[in-house]
PDB file of C-alpha atoms in Angstrom:
ATOM      1  CA  MET A   1      73.864  93.067  98.598  1.00 45.00           C
ATOM      2  CA  VAL A   2      74.642  94.032 102.362  1.00 46.00           C
ATOM      3  CA  SER A   3      72.153  92.246 105.089  1.00 44.00           C
ATOM      4  CA  HIS A   4      74.101  91.834 108.137  1.00 48.00           C
ATOM      5  CA  THR A   5      72.729  94.583 109.915  1.00 49.00           C
ATOM      6  CA  SER A   6      73.930  92.988 113.320  1.00 50.00           C
ATOM      7  CA  THR A   7      77.394  93.284 112.228  1.00 70.00           C
ATOM      8  CA  LEU A   8      77.375  96.151 109.655  1.00 85.00           C
ATOM      9  CA  PHE A   9      76.562  99.027 112.551  1.00 92.00           C
ATOM     10  CA  SER A  10      77.356  99.422 116.167  1.00 90.00           C
ATOM     11  CA  ILE A  11      76.510 102.469 118.329  1.00 90.00           C
ATOM     12  CA  SER A  12      78.014 103.423 121.524  1.00 88.00           C
ATOM     13  CA  THR A  13      75.642 104.698 124.082  1.00 85.00           C
ATOM     14  CA  GLY A  14      78.133 106.234 126.300  1.00 85.00           C
ATOM     15  CA  SER A  15      79.514 108.353 123.224  1.00 84.00           C
ATOM     16  CA  SER A  16      78.907 112.038 123.155  1.00 87.00           C
ATOM     17  CA  ASP A  17      77.967 111.647 119.531  1.00 88.00           C
ATOM     18  CA  PRO A  18      74.395 111.404 118.732  1.00 93.00           C
ATOM     19  CA  ILE A  19      73.730 108.189 117.427  1.00 95.00           C
ATOM     20  CA  TYR A  20      72.499 109.471 114.100  1.00 95.00           C
ATOM     21  CA  ARG A  21      75.822 110.683 113.658  1.00 93.00           C
ATOM     22  CA  GLN A  22      77.746 107.565 114.726  1.00 94.00           C
ATOM     23  CA  LEU A  23      75.902 105.634 112.180  1.00 95.00           C
ATOM     24  CA  ILE A  24      76.502 108.254 109.158  1.00 93.00           C
ATOM     25  CA  GLU A  25      80.515 107.845 110.590  1.00 90.00           C
ATOM     26  CA  GLN A  26      79.966 104.216 110.057  1.00 92.00           C
ATOM     27  CA  VAL A  27      78.363 104.176 106.488  1.00 93.00           C
ATOM     28  CA  ARG A  28      80.931 107.063 105.459  1.00 90.00           C
ATOM     29  CA  ARG A  29      83.668 104.672 106.730  1.00 88.00           C
ATOM     30  CA  LEU A  30      82.197 101.587 104.974  1.00 91.00           C
ATOM     31  CA  VAL A  31      82.005 103.173 101.832  1.00 90.00           C
ATOM     32  CA  ALA A  32      85.572 104.588 102.174  1.00 86.00           C
ATOM     33  CA  ALA A  33      86.852 101.329 103.015  1.00 84.00           C
ATOM     34  CA  GLY A  34      85.194  99.835 100.096  1.00 86.00           C
ATOM     35  CA  VAL A  35      83.075  97.393 102.320  1.00 90.00           C
ATOM     36  CA  LEU A  36      79.868  99.192 101.134  1.00 92.00           C
ATOM     37  CA  LYS A  37      80.133  99.641  97.056  1.00 92.00           C
ATOM     38  CA  PRO A  38      77.886 101.624  95.003  1.00 92.00           C
ATOM     39  CA  GLY A  39      74.559  99.538  94.510  1.00 93.00           C
ATOM     40  CA  ASP A  40      74.979  97.449  97.887  1.00 94.00           C
ATOM     41  CA  VAL A  41      71.198  97.893  99.447  1.00 95.00           C
ATOM     42  CA  LEU A  42      71.238  98.765 103.211  1.00 96.00           C
ATOM     43  CA  PRO A  43      69.287  97.197 105.679  1.00 94.00           C
ATOM     44  CA  SER A  44      65.944  98.953 106.261  1.00 94.00           C
ATOM     45  CA  VAL A  45      65.390 101.661 108.606  1.00 94.00           C
ATOM     46  CA  ARG A  46      63.077  98.752 110.798  1.00 94.00           C
ATOM     47  CA  ASP A  47      65.949  96.502 110.778  1.00 94.00           C
ATOM     48  CA  VAL A  48      68.699  98.612 112.062  1.00 95.00           C
ATOM     49  CA  ALA A  49      66.446 100.112 114.845  1.00 95.00           C
ATOM     50  CA  VAL A  50      65.462  97.058 115.750  1.00 95.00           C
ATOM     51  CA  THR A  51      68.620  95.147 115.992  1.00 94.00           C
ATOM     52  CA  LEU A  52      70.296  98.171 117.619  1.00 94.00           C
ATOM     53  CA  ALA A  53      67.321  99.191 119.966  1.00 93.00           C
ATOM     54  CA  VAL A  54      67.163 102.614 118.809  1.00 94.00           C
ATOM     55  CA  ASN A  55      63.989 104.800 117.406  1.00 95.00           C
ATOM     56  CA  PRO A  56      63.774 104.183 113.673  1.00 96.00           C
ATOM     57  CA  MET A  57      63.598 108.288 113.178  1.00 97.00           C
ATOM     58  CA  THR A  58      67.113 108.435 114.573  1.00 96.00           C
ATOM     59  CA  VAL A  59      68.296 105.753 111.650  1.00 96.00           C
ATOM     60  CA  SER A  60      65.632 107.620 109.252  1.00 96.00           C
ATOM     61  CA  LYS A  61      67.381 110.795 109.747  1.00 97.00           C
ATOM     62  CA  ALA A  62      71.094 109.678 109.251  1.00 96.00           C
ATOM     63  CA  TYR A  63      69.999 108.015 106.133  1.00 96.00           C
ATOM     64  CA  ASN A  64      68.069 111.268 104.826  1.00 95.00           C
ATOM     65  CA  MET A  65      71.372 112.810 105.753  1.00 95.00           C
ATOM     66  CA  LEU A  66      73.371 110.680 103.822  1.00 95.00           C
ATOM     67  CA  GLU A  67      70.935 111.027 100.966  1.00 93.00           C
ATOM     68  CA  THR A  68      71.289 114.305 100.859  1.00 93.00           C
ATOM     69  CA  GLU A  69      75.007 114.389 100.889  1.00 89.00           C
ATOM     70  CA  GLY A  70      74.840 112.294  97.455  1.00 90.00           C
ATOM     71  CA  LEU A  71      76.115 109.062  99.482  1.00 92.00           C
ATOM     72  CA  LEU A  72      73.013 107.118  99.530  1.00 94.00           C
ATOM     73  CA  SER A  73      70.115 106.713  97.126  1.00 93.00           C
ATOM     74  CA  ARG A  74      66.706 105.638  97.459  1.00 93.00           C
ATOM     75  CA  ALA A  75      65.392 102.968  95.255  1.00 91.00           C
ATOM     76  CA  ARG A  76      61.352 102.302  94.830  1.00 90.00           C
ATOM     77  CA  GLY A  77      60.477  99.081  96.523  1.00 89.00           C
ATOM     78  CA  VAL A  78      64.595  98.208  97.252  1.00 87.00           C
ATOM     79  CA  GLY A  79      65.219 100.862  99.909  1.00 89.00           C
ATOM     80  CA  MET A  80      68.523 102.982 100.648  1.00 93.00           C
ATOM     81  CA  LEU A  81      71.475 101.803  98.585  1.00 94.00           C
ATOM     82  CA  VAL A  82      74.916 103.017  98.363  1.00 94.00           C
ATOM     83  CA  ALA A  83      74.776 106.002  95.369  1.00 92.00           C
ATOM     84  CA  LYS A  84      76.316 105.103  92.057  1.00 87.00           C
ATOM     85  CA  GLY A  85      79.175 107.388  91.188  1.00 74.00           C
ATOM     86  CA  ASN A  86      79.002 109.041  95.006  1.00 64.00           C
ATOM     87  CA  LYS A  87      81.609 111.076  95.687  1.00 60.00           C
ATOM     88  CA  SER A  88      82.863 109.417  98.770  1.00 57.00           C
ATOM     89  CA  PRO A  89      85.942 111.309 100.160  1.00 58.00           C
ATOM     90  CA  GLY A  90      88.640 109.016 100.790  1.00 60.00           C
ATOM     91  CA  ARG A  91      89.666 107.189 103.711  1.00 62.00           C
ATOM     92  CA  GLU A  92      92.286 110.003 105.378  1.00 68.00           C
ATOM     93  CA  HIS A  93      89.284 112.847 104.882  1.00 67.00           C
ATOM     94  CA  LEU A  94      87.741 110.454 107.845  1.00 66.00           C
ATOM     95  CA  LEU A  95      90.360 111.150 110.088  1.00 72.00           C
ATOM     96  CA  ILE A  96      90.016 114.923 109.731  1.00 73.00           C
ATOM     97  CA  PRO A  97      87.604 114.977 112.962  1.00 74.00           C
ATOM     98  CA  THR A  98      89.668 112.821 115.213  1.00 79.00           C
ATOM     99  CA  LEU A  99      92.629 115.190 114.299  1.00 83.00           C
ATOM    100  CA  GLU A 100      90.631 118.288 114.845  1.00 83.00           C
ATOM    101  CA  ARG A 101      90.133 117.274 118.210  1.00 85.00           C
ATOM    102  CA  ALA A 102      93.738 115.925 119.159  1.00 87.00           C
ATOM    103  CA  ALA A 103      94.781 119.268 117.422  1.00 89.00           C
ATOM    104  CA  ALA A 104      92.433 121.510 120.137  1.00 89.00           C
ATOM    105  CA  GLU A 105      93.538 119.331 123.180  1.00 91.00           C
ATOM    106  CA  ALA A 106      97.283 119.780 121.999  1.00 91.00           C
ATOM    107  CA  ARG A 107      96.353 123.670 122.170  1.00 91.00           C
ATOM    108  CA  GLN A 108      94.563 123.541 125.335  1.00 91.00           C
ATOM    109  CA  LEU A 109      97.932 121.721 126.709  1.00 90.00           C
ATOM    110  CA  GLU A 110      99.787 124.355 125.164  1.00 93.00           C
ATOM    111  CA  LEU A 111     101.981 121.807 122.766  1.00 90.00           C
ATOM    112  CA  ASP A 112     103.931 122.943 120.004  1.00 92.00           C
ATOM    113  CA  THR A 113     103.907 121.388 116.805  1.00 91.00           C
ATOM    114  CA  GLU A 114     106.953 119.383 116.826  1.00 92.00           C
ATOM    115  CA  THR A 115     106.066 117.766 120.100  1.00 91.00           C
ATOM    116  CA  VAL A 116     102.575 116.966 118.847  1.00 90.00           C
ATOM    117  CA  ILE A 117     103.926 115.572 115.253  1.00 90.00           C
ATOM    118  CA  ALA A 118     106.904 113.771 117.329  1.00 89.00           C
ATOM    119  CA  LEU A 119     104.223 111.978 119.460  1.00 89.00           C
ATOM    120  CA  PHE A 120     102.005 111.183 116.632  1.00 87.00           C
ATOM    121  CA  THR A 121     104.872 109.550 114.200  1.00 88.00           C
ATOM    122  CA  LYS A 122     105.961 107.694 117.313  1.00 87.00           C
ATOM    123  CA  ILE A 123     102.194 106.372 117.842  1.00 87.00           C
ATOM    124  CA  LEU A 124     102.223 105.717 114.265  1.00 86.00           C
ATOM    125  CA  GLY A 125     105.388 103.578 114.593  1.00 86.00           C
ATOM    126  CA  GLU A 126     107.170 105.462 112.147  1.00 70.00           C
ATOM    127  CA  THR A 127     110.943 106.858 113.184  1.00 52.00           C
ATOM    128  CA  LYS A 128     112.778 109.918 111.763  1.00 51.00           C
TER     129      LYS A 128
END
């Protein structure tokens, strides 16, 4: 059972991503990394809203979208929990939005694919 709201989620008020999107991505990452496991109970909407000083509707929106996606399920009297048998994408899937933004920037800078891959390889600390 997960109950450490203050350490489970964080938001960046300066981010261009809406708060509900930040929460959705954090839950996805926590599930993909195995920090949140099927059956784990998430903190209540109210607890998250109070801890992060955000509108409860924002947290509710994130939880509802994750439920629609099949990552979370609602248990009467318990709250939201990580769905058993959820189809959580692998960790590599979580990198797609970041890589898409990087690819868009590379195109804007008119960098060729080989240069971008070489730079990324260097950043990862690998050598060919």
